[in-house]
Amino acid sequence: MTTTEQDAATRKGRGRPKTFDREAALDIALELFWRHGYEATSLADLVAATGAKAPTLYAEFTNKEGMFRAAVDRYTEKFASKSAAALSCPDSCVASGVENYFRSTAACFTDSEKPGGCFFICTSTGLSASSEDVAKMLRRRHDNQEQNLLEFLQDRQTAGELDPRADLKGISAWLGCLLQGMSVRAREGATEAELNALVDTLMLQWPVLSKLGVD
């Protein structure tokens, strides 16, 4: 290869843009938002952490909120769906389904590879009025968790595993509060064993809790 050809090849290599890895960037953004919150994470932080240029992020996500919404979807895809799968196992009884769900949640909330707690719950705290749209979106996502619990109980009630008079909305609301509490405890440093101790208490209460509303 001549010197001229070598120079041309070098210029061509330098001009070739790097391929943007959307999923890798979202994994990084997810952890930043999860650890520091929506408002405390700046676009400059996202640029520095992902190694992508700001115009690239704008082209892919429009703005910081767009990237956050994509990170929310990424969290649902990677983590939230695992707990839902544990809940909906058709081969388990209703009590086992609830227990599997909360033990899977305890493992997820305390995974040392990522920030503690639930991403939805952690990032929904501390939002100002200027982030109302983000707050509403996070509330809907968290409400979906409780709705999943309610639908699971309704299915098992239809199958005859729960008393037809049981207050399923009340039970799912109670379970949702436990979920929030576990997230807070995990964020504060609770271990998986400590969260599983709460699940142990839940299962001891389950025979009574599952009859909430029954005279």
Short mmCIF file of C-alpha atoms in Angstrom, two decimals:
data_model
loop_
_atom_site.label_atom_id
_atom_site.label_comp_id
_atom_site.label_asym_id
_atom_site.label_seq_id
_atom_site.Cartn_x
_atom_site.Cartn_y
_atom_site.Cartn_z
CA MET A 1 0.00 0.00 0.00
CA THR A 2 1.38 3.41 -0.94
CA THR A 3 1.69 6.32 1.49
CA THR A 4 -1.24 8.03 -0.22
CA GLU A 5 -3.42 4.91 0.16
CA GLN A 6 -2.42 4.55 3.82
CA ASP A 7 -3.37 8.19 4.52
CA ALA A 8 -6.73 7.70 2.81
CA ALA A 9 -7.44 4.54 4.86
CA THR A 10 -6.54 6.34 8.08
CA ARG A 11 -8.85 9.24 7.25
CA LYS A 12 -11.66 6.83 6.37
CA GLY A 13 -11.21 4.92 9.66
CA ARG A 14 -11.26 8.11 11.67
CA GLY A 15 -14.43 9.28 9.97
CA ARG A 16 -16.35 6.08 10.65
CA PRO A 17 -18.84 6.75 13.50
CA LYS A 18 -19.03 4.34 16.43
CA THR A 19 -22.15 2.21 16.61
CA PHE A 20 -24.44 3.47 19.37
CA ASP A 21 -25.35 0.63 21.74
CA ARG A 22 -28.81 1.67 22.91
CA GLU A 23 -29.29 -1.13 25.45
CA ALA A 24 -25.87 -0.60 27.04
CA ALA A 25 -26.55 3.14 27.31
CA LEU A 26 -29.94 2.47 28.89
CA ASP A 27 -28.43 0.09 31.43
CA ILE A 28 -26.01 2.83 32.47
CA ALA A 29 -28.73 5.48 32.54
CA LEU A 30 -31.01 3.16 34.54
CA GLU A 31 -28.39 2.76 37.26
CA LEU A 32 -27.69 6.52 37.38
CA PHE A 33 -31.37 7.41 37.70
CA TRP A 34 -31.91 4.60 40.20
CA ARG A 35 -28.98 5.63 42.38
CA HIS A 36 -29.31 9.43 42.23
CA GLY A 37 -32.92 10.12 41.20
CA TYR A 38 -34.42 11.76 38.14
CA GLU A 39 -33.80 15.40 38.96
CA ALA A 40 -30.31 14.92 40.41
CA THR A 41 -29.13 13.18 37.23
CA SER A 42 -28.18 15.67 34.52
CA LEU A 43 -27.73 15.18 30.82
CA ALA A 44 -24.03 15.92 31.37
CA ASP A 45 -23.93 13.00 33.84
CA LEU A 46 -25.55 10.74 31.24
CA VAL A 47 -23.13 11.86 28.52
CA ALA A 48 -20.12 11.26 30.78
CA ALA A 49 -21.33 7.85 31.98
CA THR A 50 -22.45 6.46 28.62
CA GLY A 51 -19.61 7.91 26.58
CA ALA A 52 -22.11 9.01 23.95
CA LYS A 53 -22.23 12.49 22.51
CA ALA A 54 -25.09 14.73 23.62
CA PRO A 55 -26.45 14.99 20.02
CA THR A 56 -26.55 11.18 19.86
CA LEU A 57 -28.60 10.97 23.04
CA TYR A 58 -30.90 13.75 21.84
CA ALA A 59 -31.40 11.98 18.50
CA GLU A 60 -32.23 8.69 20.24
CA PHE A 61 -34.28 9.91 23.23
CA THR A 62 -35.18 13.58 22.48
CA ASN A 63 -34.29 14.78 26.00
CA LYS A 64 -33.50 13.60 29.54
CA GLU A 65 -37.13 12.76 30.23
CA GLY A 66 -37.24 10.62 27.09
CA MET A 67 -34.19 8.71 28.26
CA PHE A 68 -35.70 8.27 31.71
CA ARG A 69 -38.92 6.87 30.24
CA ALA A 70 -36.86 4.45 28.16
CA ALA A 71 -34.95 3.46 31.32
CA VAL A 72 -38.28 2.77 33.06
CA ASP A 73 -39.20 0.39 30.24
CA ARG A 74 -35.76 -1.21 30.54
CA TYR A 75 -36.28 -1.80 34.27
CA THR A 76 -39.67 -3.41 33.60
CA GLU A 77 -38.12 -5.64 30.96
CA LYS A 78 -35.13 -6.72 33.05
CA PHE A 79 -36.36 -6.87 36.64
CA ALA A 80 -40.06 -6.23 37.28
CA SER A 81 -41.13 -8.96 34.87
CA LYS A 82 -39.15 -11.56 36.89
CA SER A 83 -41.21 -10.95 40.01
CA ALA A 84 -44.42 -10.99 37.99
CA ALA A 85 -43.42 -14.35 36.51
CA ALA A 86 -42.86 -15.75 40.01
CA LEU A 87 -46.31 -14.57 41.02
CA SER A 88 -48.16 -16.04 38.08
CA CYS A 89 -46.69 -19.56 38.19
CA PRO A 90 -49.74 -21.72 37.39
CA ASP A 91 -48.37 -24.78 39.24
CA SER A 92 -48.27 -23.06 42.63
CA CYS A 93 -51.13 -22.46 45.05
CA VAL A 94 -52.15 -18.90 45.90
CA ALA A 95 -50.05 -18.82 49.09
CA SER A 96 -46.98 -20.14 47.27
CA GLY A 97 -47.50 -17.62 44.49
CA VAL A 98 -47.53 -14.74 46.96
CA GLU A 99 -44.49 -16.12 48.79
CA ASN A 100 -42.53 -16.68 45.57
CA TYR A 101 -43.33 -13.15 44.44
CA PHE A 102 -42.11 -11.51 47.63
CA ARG A 103 -39.00 -13.68 47.97
CA SER A 104 -38.11 -12.91 44.35
CA THR A 105 -38.69 -9.24 45.15
CA ALA A 106 -36.44 -9.47 48.22
CA ALA A 107 -33.65 -10.91 46.05
CA CYS A 108 -34.13 -8.19 43.41
CA PHE A 109 -34.21 -5.34 45.93
CA THR A 110 -30.95 -6.46 47.58
CA ASP A 111 -28.96 -7.49 44.50
CA SER A 112 -25.46 -6.09 45.08
CA GLU A 113 -25.02 -5.55 41.34
CA LYS A 114 -27.48 -2.64 41.36
CA PRO A 115 -28.87 0.05 43.69
CA GLY A 116 -31.13 -1.16 46.48
CA GLY A 117 -34.90 -1.09 46.43
CA CYS A 118 -37.49 -0.70 43.69
CA PHE A 119 -36.58 1.65 40.86
CA PHE A 120 -40.16 2.97 40.61
CA ILE A 121 -40.45 3.66 44.32
CA CYS A 122 -36.94 5.05 44.77
CA THR A 123 -37.16 7.50 41.88
CA SER A 124 -40.69 8.67 42.68
CA THR A 125 -39.58 10.29 45.94
CA GLY A 126 -38.18 13.81 46.00
CA LEU A 127 -39.66 14.96 42.70
CA SER A 128 -40.56 18.65 42.46
CA ALA A 129 -43.69 20.14 40.87
CA SER A 130 -41.74 20.69 37.65
CA SER A 131 -41.49 16.91 37.22
CA GLU A 132 -45.23 16.25 37.59
CA ASP A 133 -45.47 14.26 34.33
CA VAL A 134 -42.63 11.99 35.43
CA ALA A 135 -44.21 11.58 38.88
CA LYS A 136 -47.54 10.58 37.34
CA MET A 137 -45.85 8.07 35.08
CA LEU A 138 -44.02 6.48 38.03
CA ARG A 139 -47.22 6.31 40.06
CA ARG A 140 -48.91 4.48 37.20
CA ARG A 141 -46.04 2.00 37.04
CA HIS A 142 -46.16 1.43 40.78
CA ASP A 143 -49.96 1.10 40.64
CA ASN A 144 -49.44 -1.58 37.99
CA GLN A 145 -47.50 -3.63 40.54
CA GLU A 146 -50.46 -3.55 42.91
CA GLN A 147 -52.83 -4.24 40.01
CA ASN A 148 -50.81 -7.33 39.10
CA LEU A 149 -51.25 -8.59 42.66
CA LEU A 150 -54.99 -7.89 42.50
CA GLU A 151 -55.43 -9.69 39.19
CA PHE A 152 -53.49 -12.68 40.50
CA LEU A 153 -55.78 -12.87 43.54
CA GLN A 154 -58.87 -12.47 41.37
CA ASP A 155 -57.75 -15.35 39.15
CA ARG A 156 -57.16 -17.57 42.18
CA GLN A 157 -60.49 -16.53 43.69
CA THR A 158 -62.21 -17.56 40.45
CA ALA A 159 -60.36 -20.89 40.68
CA GLY A 160 -61.82 -21.40 44.15
CA GLU A 161 -58.59 -20.92 46.12
CA LEU A 162 -59.86 -17.81 47.94
CA ASP A 163 -63.16 -17.14 49.68
CA PRO A 164 -65.52 -15.34 47.26
CA ARG A 165 -66.22 -12.77 49.99
CA ALA A 166 -62.54 -11.89 50.51
CA ASP A 167 -61.66 -8.20 50.07
CA LEU A 168 -59.11 -8.62 47.30
CA LYS A 169 -58.57 -4.89 46.82
CA GLY A 170 -57.83 -4.53 50.51
CA ILE A 171 -55.44 -7.48 50.46
CA SER A 172 -53.58 -6.22 47.36
CA ALA A 173 -53.34 -2.72 48.88
CA TRP A 174 -51.80 -4.22 52.04
CA LEU A 175 -49.35 -6.22 49.96
CA GLY A 176 -48.50 -3.07 47.99
CA CYS A 177 -47.65 -1.29 51.25
CA LEU A 178 -45.38 -4.20 52.22
CA LEU A 179 -43.69 -3.89 48.84
CA GLN A 180 -43.03 -0.20 49.46
CA GLY A 181 -41.69 -0.90 52.94
CA MET A 182 -39.33 -3.57 51.64
CA SER A 183 -38.03 -1.13 49.04
CA VAL A 184 -37.32 1.52 51.67
CA ARG A 185 -35.60 -1.01 53.94
CA ALA A 186 -33.46 -2.29 51.05
CA ARG A 187 -32.52 1.27 50.08
CA GLU A 188 -31.35 1.79 53.65
CA GLY A 189 -29.13 -1.29 53.46
CA ALA A 190 -31.29 -4.20 54.62
CA THR A 191 -30.04 -7.62 53.51
CA GLU A 192 -31.98 -10.24 51.59
CA ALA A 193 -32.23 -12.29 54.79
CA GLU A 194 -33.74 -9.33 56.63
CA LEU A 195 -36.32 -8.80 53.89
CA ASN A 196 -37.08 -12.51 53.83
CA ALA A 197 -37.81 -12.28 57.56
CA LEU A 198 -40.60 -9.86 56.63
CA VAL A 199 -41.84 -12.38 54.07
CA ASP A 200 -41.82 -15.03 56.81
CA THR A 201 -44.11 -12.79 58.86
CA LEU A 202 -46.34 -12.21 55.83
CA MET A 203 -46.79 -15.94 55.33
CA LEU A 204 -47.61 -16.44 59.02
CA GLN A 205 -50.31 -13.77 58.60
CA TRP A 206 -51.53 -15.06 55.25
CA PRO A 207 -54.29 -17.39 56.56
CA VAL A 208 -55.88 -14.38 58.30
CA LEU A 209 -54.99 -11.80 55.64
CA SER A 210 -56.46 -13.91 52.85
CA LYS A 211 -59.82 -13.82 54.65
CA LEU A 212 -59.92 -10.04 54.96
CA GLY A 213 -63.54 -8.95 54.56
CA VAL A 214 -64.94 -12.39 55.32
CA ASP A 215 -67.47 -12.30 58.18
#
